[in-house]
Short mmCIF file of C-alpha atoms in Angstrom, two decimals:
data_model
loop_
_atom_site.label_atom_id
_atom_site.label_comp_id
_atom_site.label_asym_id
_atom_site.label_seq_id
_atom_site.Cartn_x
_atom_site.Cartn_y
_atom_site.Cartn_z
CA UNK A 1 47.10 -87.41 13.36
CA UNK A 2 46.34 -83.80 12.28
CA UNK A 3 42.60 -83.04 12.02
CA UNK A 4 41.01 -83.17 8.66
CA UNK A 5 38.81 -80.05 7.31
CA UNK A 6 35.23 -80.97 6.50
CA UNK A 7 34.82 -81.26 2.63
CA UNK A 8 31.53 -80.81 0.76
CA UNK A 9 30.22 -84.47 -0.27
CA UNK A 10 31.18 -85.03 -3.79
CA UNK A 11 28.20 -86.20 -6.31
CA UNK A 12 30.22 -87.84 -9.10
CA UNK A 13 33.38 -90.20 -8.69
CA UNK A 14 36.79 -88.60 -8.25
CA UNK A 15 38.36 -88.25 -12.00
CA UNK A 16 40.77 -90.94 -12.67
CA UNK A 17 44.05 -88.81 -12.39
CA UNK A 18 47.72 -89.29 -14.39
CA UNK A 19 49.48 -90.81 -11.54
CA UNK A 20 53.30 -91.53 -12.43
CA UNK A 21 54.10 -93.92 -9.38
CA UNK A 22 50.59 -95.25 -8.35
CA UNK A 23 49.04 -97.77 -10.69
CA UNK A 24 45.21 -98.90 -10.76
CA UNK A 25 43.78 -96.22 -8.74
CA UNK A 26 40.20 -95.54 -9.09
CA UNK A 27 37.13 -94.20 -7.26
CA UNK A 28 34.64 -97.08 -6.59
CA UNK A 29 31.62 -94.58 -6.35
CA UNK A 30 28.85 -95.04 -8.43
CA UNK A 31 28.25 -98.49 -8.21
CA UNK A 32 24.75 -99.49 -7.91
CA UNK A 33 23.10 -101.70 -5.41
CA UNK A 34 20.22 -104.16 -5.48
CA UNK A 35 17.92 -101.96 -4.06
CA UNK A 36 18.59 -98.81 -6.21
CA UNK A 37 21.14 -96.80 -4.01
CA UNK A 38 24.80 -96.11 -5.18
CA UNK A 39 28.23 -96.09 -3.47
CA UNK A 40 28.80 -92.82 -2.61
CA UNK A 41 31.69 -90.97 -4.53
CA UNK A 42 34.73 -89.86 -2.88
CA UNK A 43 34.41 -92.46 -0.18
CA UNK A 44 36.20 -95.76 -1.33
CA UNK A 45 39.12 -95.91 -3.40
CA UNK A 46 41.29 -98.84 -4.78
CA UNK A 47 44.84 -99.06 -5.93
CA UNK A 48 48.09 -100.60 -6.40
CA UNK A 49 50.93 -99.80 -3.95
CA UNK A 50 51.92 -96.49 -2.72
CA UNK A 51 55.43 -96.82 -2.17
CA UNK A 52 56.76 -95.20 -5.38
CA UNK A 53 53.83 -92.29 -5.26
CA UNK A 54 55.94 -89.11 -6.74
CA UNK A 55 55.49 -85.73 -4.78
CA UNK A 56 52.69 -85.01 -7.27
CA UNK A 57 50.90 -88.33 -6.69
CA UNK A 58 51.21 -87.78 -2.94
CA UNK A 59 49.44 -84.38 -3.34
CA UNK A 60 46.53 -85.73 -5.24
CA UNK A 61 46.32 -88.57 -2.54
CA UNK A 62 46.14 -85.91 0.21
CA UNK A 63 43.70 -84.11 -1.59
CA UNK A 64 40.80 -86.99 -1.43
CA UNK A 65 40.61 -86.15 2.64
CA UNK A 66 41.52 -90.08 3.69
CA UNK A 67 40.83 -90.99 6.89
CA UNK A 68 42.78 -94.43 6.22
CA UNK A 69 44.98 -96.43 3.87
CA UNK A 70 44.53 -100.10 4.21
CA UNK A 71 47.45 -101.77 2.95
CA UNK A 72 47.21 -105.81 2.22
CA UNK A 73 50.78 -106.14 1.47
CA UNK A 74 53.03 -108.42 3.53
CA UNK A 75 56.53 -107.95 4.62
CA UNK A 76 57.92 -109.77 1.48
CA UNK A 77 56.16 -107.15 -0.41
CA UNK A 78 57.31 -104.13 1.80
CA UNK A 79 60.70 -105.49 1.30
CA UNK A 80 60.44 -105.77 -2.49
CA UNK A 81 58.72 -102.32 -3.07
CA UNK A 82 59.38 -100.31 0.07
CA UNK A 83 56.68 -98.81 2.55
CA UNK A 84 54.06 -96.41 1.55
CA UNK A 85 54.46 -92.76 1.48
CA UNK A 86 53.29 -90.88 4.28
CA UNK A 87 50.18 -88.90 3.70
CA UNK A 88 49.71 -85.91 6.11
CA UNK A 89 46.75 -86.78 8.51
CA UNK A 90 45.96 -90.22 7.06
CA UNK A 91 46.26 -93.59 9.28
CA UNK A 92 48.01 -96.22 7.50
CA UNK A 93 47.04 -99.92 8.53
CA UNK A 94 48.71 -102.69 7.06
CA UNK A 95 46.67 -106.23 7.21
CA UNK A 96 48.54 -108.97 5.17
CA UNK A 97 46.13 -110.96 3.09
CA UNK A 98 48.74 -113.75 2.22
CA UNK A 99 51.76 -115.14 3.90
CA UNK A 100 55.23 -114.12 2.75
CA UNK A 101 56.63 -117.37 3.32
CA UNK A 102 53.58 -118.72 1.06
CA UNK A 103 54.88 -118.96 -2.26
CA UNK A 104 58.30 -117.18 -1.97
CA UNK A 105 60.17 -119.77 -4.05
CA UNK A 106 57.45 -119.72 -6.74
CA UNK A 107 57.67 -115.79 -6.95
CA UNK A 108 61.47 -116.16 -7.22
CA UNK A 109 60.90 -118.56 -9.96
CA UNK A 110 58.48 -116.19 -11.39
CA UNK A 111 61.25 -113.30 -11.79
CA UNK A 112 64.12 -115.37 -12.69
CA UNK A 113 62.97 -118.75 -14.16
CA UNK A 114 63.76 -119.44 -17.62
CA UNK A 115 61.13 -120.50 -20.18
CA UNK A 116 61.46 -124.20 -19.70
CA UNK A 117 61.21 -123.72 -15.79
CA UNK A 118 58.07 -121.59 -16.38
CA UNK A 119 56.48 -124.04 -18.53
CA UNK A 120 56.80 -126.70 -15.93
CA UNK A 121 55.62 -124.02 -13.07
CA UNK A 122 52.68 -122.33 -14.82
CA UNK A 123 51.88 -124.22 -17.97
CA UNK A 124 48.94 -126.25 -18.65
CA UNK A 125 46.68 -124.19 -16.71
CA UNK A 126 49.01 -124.31 -13.52
CA UNK A 127 48.83 -120.44 -13.38
CA UNK A 128 45.45 -119.91 -13.51
CA UNK A 129 44.65 -122.69 -11.11
CA UNK A 130 47.06 -121.27 -8.67
CA UNK A 131 45.08 -117.72 -9.12
CA UNK A 132 41.79 -119.51 -8.51
CA UNK A 133 43.15 -121.38 -5.44
CA UNK A 134 44.79 -118.23 -4.01
CA UNK A 135 41.16 -116.32 -4.21
CA UNK A 136 39.18 -119.22 -2.69
CA UNK A 137 41.91 -119.18 0.51
CA UNK A 138 41.48 -115.71 0.81
CA UNK A 139 37.90 -116.23 1.30
CA UNK A 140 37.89 -118.98 3.52
CA UNK A 141 40.85 -118.54 5.49
CA UNK A 142 41.10 -114.68 5.72
CA UNK A 143 37.58 -113.98 7.59
CA UNK A 144 39.19 -112.33 10.70
CA UNK A 145 40.98 -109.75 8.28
CA UNK A 146 37.95 -108.99 5.94
CA UNK A 147 35.72 -108.73 9.16
CA UNK A 148 38.45 -106.16 10.54
CA UNK A 149 38.25 -104.01 7.59
CA UNK A 150 34.31 -103.91 7.23
CA UNK A 151 34.10 -102.99 10.86
CA UNK A 152 36.45 -100.07 10.53
CA UNK A 153 34.77 -98.82 7.57
CA UNK A 154 31.44 -98.88 9.53
CA UNK A 155 33.42 -96.95 12.32
CA UNK A 156 35.60 -94.23 11.66
CA UNK A 157 37.84 -95.07 8.68
CA UNK A 158 35.99 -93.51 5.82
CA UNK A 159 37.13 -92.16 3.09
CA UNK A 160 39.42 -95.04 2.79
CA UNK A 161 41.83 -96.84 0.16
CA UNK A 162 42.55 -100.09 -0.19
CA UNK A 163 45.68 -101.48 -2.03
CA UNK A 164 48.15 -104.37 -2.32
CA UNK A 165 50.97 -104.60 -4.67
CA UNK A 166 49.31 -104.37 -8.07
CA UNK A 167 45.43 -103.46 -6.43
CA UNK A 168 44.34 -106.31 -8.22
CA UNK A 169 43.71 -109.48 -6.22
CA UNK A 170 44.20 -108.48 -2.32
CA UNK A 171 42.76 -105.47 -2.59
CA UNK A 172 40.31 -106.32 -5.60
CA UNK A 173 38.96 -109.22 -3.48
CA UNK A 174 38.62 -106.87 -0.44
CA UNK A 175 36.69 -104.34 -2.28
CA UNK A 176 34.45 -107.18 -3.62
CA UNK A 177 33.85 -108.03 0.09
CA UNK A 178 33.11 -104.71 0.76
CA UNK A 179 30.72 -104.21 -2.40
CA UNK A 180 28.91 -107.23 -1.28
CA UNK A 181 28.26 -106.28 2.51
CA UNK A 182 26.74 -102.93 0.62
CA UNK A 183 24.66 -104.81 -1.58
CA UNK A 184 26.12 -104.21 -4.84
CA UNK A 185 25.16 -106.96 -7.65
CA UNK A 186 28.11 -109.54 -8.45
CA UNK A 187 27.95 -108.34 -11.92
CA UNK A 188 28.93 -104.77 -11.20
CA UNK A 189 31.56 -106.04 -8.73
CA UNK A 190 32.73 -107.90 -11.26
CA UNK A 191 32.70 -105.30 -13.91
CA UNK A 192 34.77 -103.06 -11.42
CA UNK A 193 37.31 -105.69 -10.93
CA UNK A 194 37.87 -106.23 -14.58
CA UNK A 195 39.03 -102.74 -14.89
CA UNK A 196 42.15 -103.59 -13.59
CA UNK A 197 43.11 -105.24 -17.15
CA UNK A 198 43.15 -101.64 -18.69
CA UNK A 199 46.86 -100.98 -19.74
CA UNK A 200 47.52 -98.04 -18.05
CA UNK A 201 46.38 -99.74 -14.96
CA UNK A 202 48.18 -102.93 -15.04
CA UNK A 203 51.15 -103.99 -12.61
CA UNK A 204 54.42 -103.75 -14.38
CA UNK A 205 55.89 -107.42 -14.68
CA UNK A 206 59.19 -107.83 -13.14
CA UNK A 207 61.76 -110.11 -14.74
CA UNK A 208 65.34 -110.73 -13.08
CA UNK A 209 67.25 -109.99 -16.32
CA UNK A 210 66.81 -107.46 -19.04
CA UNK A 211 67.57 -109.89 -21.89
CA UNK A 212 64.99 -110.12 -24.57
CA UNK A 213 64.25 -114.13 -23.81
CA UNK A 214 63.37 -113.15 -20.49
CA UNK A 215 60.26 -111.38 -22.01
CA UNK A 216 59.66 -113.28 -24.87
CA UNK A 217 55.97 -113.57 -26.12
CA UNK A 218 55.94 -117.30 -24.86
CA UNK A 219 57.34 -116.12 -21.01
CA UNK A 220 54.58 -113.11 -21.15
CA UNK A 221 52.01 -115.61 -22.03
CA UNK A 222 53.02 -117.97 -19.27
CA UNK A 223 53.02 -115.11 -16.73
CA UNK A 224 49.51 -113.63 -18.19
CA UNK A 225 47.20 -115.57 -15.77
CA UNK A 226 49.15 -114.41 -12.69
CA UNK A 227 48.88 -110.67 -13.80
CA UNK A 228 45.56 -110.34 -15.21
CA UNK A 229 42.14 -109.76 -13.75
CA UNK A 230 40.16 -112.83 -14.78
CA UNK A 231 36.31 -113.09 -13.97
CA UNK A 232 36.88 -116.63 -13.10
CA UNK A 233 39.30 -115.71 -10.39
CA UNK A 234 36.70 -113.49 -8.63
CA UNK A 235 33.79 -116.03 -9.42
CA UNK A 236 35.67 -118.67 -7.52
CA UNK A 237 35.73 -116.49 -4.40
CA UNK A 238 31.96 -116.04 -4.90
CA UNK A 239 31.68 -119.72 -5.16
CA UNK A 240 33.50 -120.48 -1.97
CA UNK A 241 30.92 -117.94 -0.43
CA UNK A 242 27.87 -119.91 -1.40
CA UNK A 243 29.47 -123.38 -0.90
CA UNK A 244 31.10 -122.63 2.97
CA UNK A 245 28.29 -120.49 4.32
CA UNK A 246 25.42 -120.75 1.88
CA UNK A 247 25.19 -117.19 0.48
CA UNK A 248 26.42 -113.77 1.07
CA UNK A 249 24.32 -113.07 4.39
CA UNK A 250 25.72 -115.97 6.69
CA UNK A 251 29.12 -115.12 5.19
CA UNK A 252 29.01 -111.58 6.63
CA UNK A 253 26.92 -112.65 9.73
CA UNK A 254 28.96 -115.68 10.67
CA UNK A 255 32.09 -115.54 8.72
CA UNK A 256 32.87 -111.77 9.28
CA UNK A 257 31.07 -111.10 12.09
CA UNK A 258 28.81 -108.28 10.80
CA UNK A 259 25.64 -107.45 12.78
CA UNK A 260 22.74 -106.04 11.38
CA UNK A 261 23.59 -102.99 13.03
CA UNK A 262 27.05 -102.81 11.99
CA UNK A 263 26.29 -103.32 8.34
CA UNK A 264 23.51 -100.39 8.76
CA UNK A 265 26.15 -98.31 9.67
CA UNK A 266 28.42 -99.28 6.86
CA UNK A 267 25.83 -98.45 4.45
CA UNK A 268 24.80 -95.25 5.92
CA UNK A 269 28.86 -94.36 5.78
CA UNK A 270 29.21 -95.58 2.17
CA UNK A 271 25.83 -95.59 0.20
CA UNK A 272 23.99 -92.40 -1.20
#
């Protein structure tokens, strides 16, 4: 990895660029903590995958001085979208937060199913319930992975960008966990998470057919819970933390293995 040139610290979040091949990019800098501090601008970014980044997109990403890109996609995602573009001097770390075998047939049906099949699969609240359950599972079952990310950030991995496919669920939850460790209030975390609903940030829904009926209003309505960022999903993750660990402090210490010293280093790197 090539040596990076030191850059002056930023005082404002990186302005959101118009990227052609990368969705949902933003700087998390500026979010406030409960003790009156703020997340440093230019240190922690989030986005959708970088597999389709154009040359201009890659030039912008390279200009951020990133140390590490955390890719939370699994092998099935990589097969569908491709690997991330290579950025000079940047370490790419793949930490899958979902099992590629989990839901393979489900997502095939999402792409190819007709409206009657989708009604049975997603209707009557089933789609939203699936999303809520997946957020709880990532909190309860992916403690090693989330702990690895926070230890890396406390070490030498900043500035960092976190992404999955859409930059909404796996990356959104990993950003949320990081912000909890920094002491950001839950309301501010949810507000940042909901920014993924902006039209220019949303993941493009893929369907196996270009026929009009494949994207009828009913079909898109059935699919919407899967592609929305909904406060209830992130709230379910917070509820899982409270129910299993009794709150954030024990979750960070016992679930993710963060010592007070590691948490202090994390805050020193990411807070003003």
